[in-house]
Coordinates of C-alpha atoms in Angstrom, one line a residue:
M1 CA 102.4 141.4 47.3
A2 CA 99.0 140.0 48.0
L3 CA 96.1 141.7 46.6
I4 CA 94.1 141.1 50.0
E5 CA 95.9 142.3 53.3
K6 CA 93.2 140.4 55.5
I7 CA 89.3 140.0 56.1
H8 CA 87.9 143.3 56.8
H9 CA 84.7 141.4 58.5
V10 CA 82.6 138.5 58.3
A11 CA 78.8 139.6 58.3
Y12 CA 75.5 137.1 59.0
R13 CA 72.0 137.9 59.2
C14 CA 71.2 137.2 63.2
K15 CA 67.1 137.1 64.1
N16 CA 67.8 140.3 67.1
A17 CA 70.6 142.6 67.2
K18 CA 70.7 143.2 70.9
E19 CA 70.7 139.6 72.0
T20 CA 73.4 138.7 69.3
V21 CA 75.7 141.2 71.0
E22 CA 74.9 140.1 74.5
W23 CA 75.5 136.4 73.9
Y24 CA 78.7 137.1 71.9
Q25 CA 79.6 139.0 75.0
K26 CA 78.4 136.6 77.3
Y27 CA 79.9 133.5 75.8
L28 CA 82.9 134.4 73.6
D29 CA 84.0 137.7 75.1
M30 CA 83.5 139.7 72.1
K31 CA 83.4 143.7 72.7
F32 CA 80.5 145.3 70.6
I33 CA 82.9 147.8 68.5
L34 CA 80.3 149.4 66.3
A35 CA 76.5 149.6 65.5
I36 CA 75.4 150.6 61.8
A37 CA 71.5 151.8 61.2
E38 CA 70.0 152.9 58.1
N39 CA 66.4 153.1 56.4
Q40 CA 68.1 152.4 52.9
V41 CA 70.9 149.8 52.0
P42 CA 73.9 151.9 50.7
S43 CA 75.1 150.0 47.8
T44 CA 71.7 149.2 46.4
K45 CA 69.5 152.3 47.4
E46 CA 67.1 149.8 48.4
P47 CA 64.4 151.2 51.1
D48 CA 65.2 148.6 53.7
P49 CA 65.9 149.5 57.7
Y50 CA 68.8 147.1 59.2
M51 CA 70.8 147.4 62.1
H52 CA 74.8 146.7 61.3
V53 CA 76.1 145.4 64.5
F54 CA 80.2 144.2 65.0
L55 CA 82.1 142.8 67.3
D56 CA 85.6 142.3 68.0
A57 CA 86.6 138.6 67.9
G58 CA 90.2 139.3 68.6
N59 CA 93.6 140.4 66.6
G60 CA 91.8 142.8 64.0
N61 CA 89.1 140.1 63.4
V62 CA 85.6 141.4 63.3
L63 CA 82.2 139.6 63.3
A64 CA 79.1 141.5 61.7
F65 CA 75.5 140.6 62.1
F66 CA 72.7 142.6 60.4
E67 CA 69.0 142.4 61.9
L68 CA 66.2 142.5 59.3
P69 CA 63.3 143.6 60.5
T70 CA 61.0 143.9 57.4
K71 CA 62.4 140.9 56.1
P72 CA 60.7 137.1 56.6
P73 CA 62.1 135.4 59.7
M74 CA 65.3 133.3 59.4
I75 CA 64.6 129.9 58.3
A76 CA 67.9 128.4 58.6
P77 CA 71.3 129.8 58.5
S78 CA 72.2 127.9 55.2
D79 CA 70.4 126.9 52.3
A80 CA 68.0 123.7 52.2
N81 CA 70.6 121.5 50.2
T82 CA 73.3 122.2 52.5
P83 CA 73.8 120.3 55.6
S84 CA 73.7 122.4 58.6
W85 CA 77.4 121.1 59.7
T86 CA 78.8 122.7 56.5
Q87 CA 78.7 126.6 57.2
H88 CA 80.3 127.5 60.4
L89 CA 82.5 129.8 61.9
A90 CA 85.5 128.3 63.4
L91 CA 87.4 130.3 66.0
K92 CA 90.7 129.4 67.3
V93 CA 91.5 129.7 71.3
D94 CA 94.6 129.3 72.8
S95 CA 94.5 126.0 74.4
V96 CA 92.4 122.8 74.8
E97 CA 91.8 123.8 78.7
T98 CA 90.4 127.7 77.5
M99 CA 87.9 125.5 74.9
M100 CA 86.6 122.9 77.8
K101 CA 86.2 126.4 80.1
A102 CA 83.9 127.7 77.3
K103 CA 82.2 124.9 76.7
A104 CA 81.6 124.3 80.6
R105 CA 80.1 127.8 80.9
L106 CA 78.1 126.9 77.4
E107 CA 76.8 124.0 78.7
A108 CA 76.0 125.4 82.2
D109 CA 73.0 128.0 80.7
G110 CA 71.7 124.9 78.3
I111 CA 73.3 125.4 75.0
E112 CA 74.0 122.4 73.4
V113 CA 77.9 121.8 72.6
V114 CA 79.0 118.5 70.7
G115 CA 82.4 117.5 71.4
P116 CA 85.3 117.9 72.1
T117 CA 86.2 116.4 68.7
D118 CA 89.7 115.2 67.9
H119 CA 90.9 116.5 64.7
T120 CA 94.4 115.4 65.4
I121 CA 95.8 118.7 64.4
F122 CA 93.5 120.4 66.5
Q123 CA 90.7 119.5 69.0
S124 CA 87.1 121.9 68.4
I125 CA 84.0 122.2 70.0
Y126 CA 80.4 122.8 68.2
F127 CA 77.2 124.7 69.2
R128 CA 75.0 127.3 67.5
D129 CA 74.3 131.2 68.6
P130 CA 70.9 132.6 69.1
S131 CA 69.9 132.7 65.2
G132 CA 71.3 129.2 64.8
H133 CA 74.8 130.0 63.4
R134 CA 77.0 127.2 63.7
L135 CA 80.4 128.3 65.7
E136 CA 83.1 126.3 66.6
L137 CA 85.8 126.5 69.0
C138 CA 89.3 125.3 67.6
A139 CA 92.7 124.5 69.8
N140 CA 95.7 123.7 67.6
T141 CA 97.1 120.3 68.3
S142 CA 99.4 120.0 66.0
T143 CA 103.2 119.4 65.3
P144 CA 105.5 120.7 63.3
A145 CA 105.9 117.0 61.3
M146 CA 102.0 116.9 61.1
D147 CA 102.1 120.6 59.2
K148 CA 104.5 119.5 56.7
A149 CA 103.2 116.2 55.9
L150 CA 99.7 117.9 55.0
D151 CA 101.2 120.5 53.1
D152 CA 103.5 117.8 50.9
V153 CA 100.4 116.1 49.8
K154 CA 97.8 119.2 49.7
W155 CA 98.2 119.3 46.1
D156 CA 97.9 115.2 45.4
M157 CA 95.0 115.4 47.8
L158 CA 93.2 118.2 46.1
E159 CA 94.2 116.4 42.2
E160 CA 92.7 113.1 43.7
W161 CA 89.4 114.3 44.5
D162 CA 88.9 116.3 41.4
R163 CA 89.3 113.3 39.4
T164 CA 87.3 111.0 42.1
R165 CA 84.9 112.3 44.3
K166 CA 85.9 110.5 47.0
A167 CA 88.3 110.9 50.2
P168 CA 92.0 110.6 49.6
E169 CA 94.2 108.4 51.9
H170 CA 96.8 110.7 51.9
A171 CA 96.2 112.0 55.2
R172 CA 94.4 108.7 56.7
W173 CA 96.6 109.2 59.7
M174 CA 94.4 111.8 60.3
H175 CA 91.4 110.0 61.4
D176 CA 92.6 106.3 62.0
G177 CA 93.4 106.7 65.5
S178 CA 97.0 106.3 64.8
G179 CA 98.4 109.9 65.3
H180 CA 100.9 108.4 63.4
V181 CA 102.2 110.8 60.3
G182 CA 102.5 109.7 56.5
P183 CA 101.3 106.4 55.5
H184 CA 101.0 103.5 57.0

């Protein structure tokens, strides 16, 4: 039996809790499920007021945010040594059509959206929330053959990467435009 049942919640800092809740409700249909506010951090006993909001991301997944009014303003959601595209939250949608409807809704309100990007096993769009967190909506497009081919090479790829720090060619078919599983 696995130690972890599931992720209880994922939490990020936000600039404004109310704005964040309203944005996630409007664009991603997430329901506001809980607010916790304290003047002292329960784990550290540090005197630091915060608002902690929780959103239902579907299927028992919870996304949470902290507004920290006594801390200096957020500079960026990621550290200076990490490219801004790296740290992101990817959310699965039921179809490419649903993803494209979300893209249209975001763009209609002036929110910049990158994509769709074809990753062969899924398509995705990328955008940022009001606090600058990068979000990705993904629609799976893989086949059982693709899933098996990737599963068969995952350890070989990781071992080669660990030795060389260069992208292995085992799954080149994902991005070479061929869409054909396996070596060619």
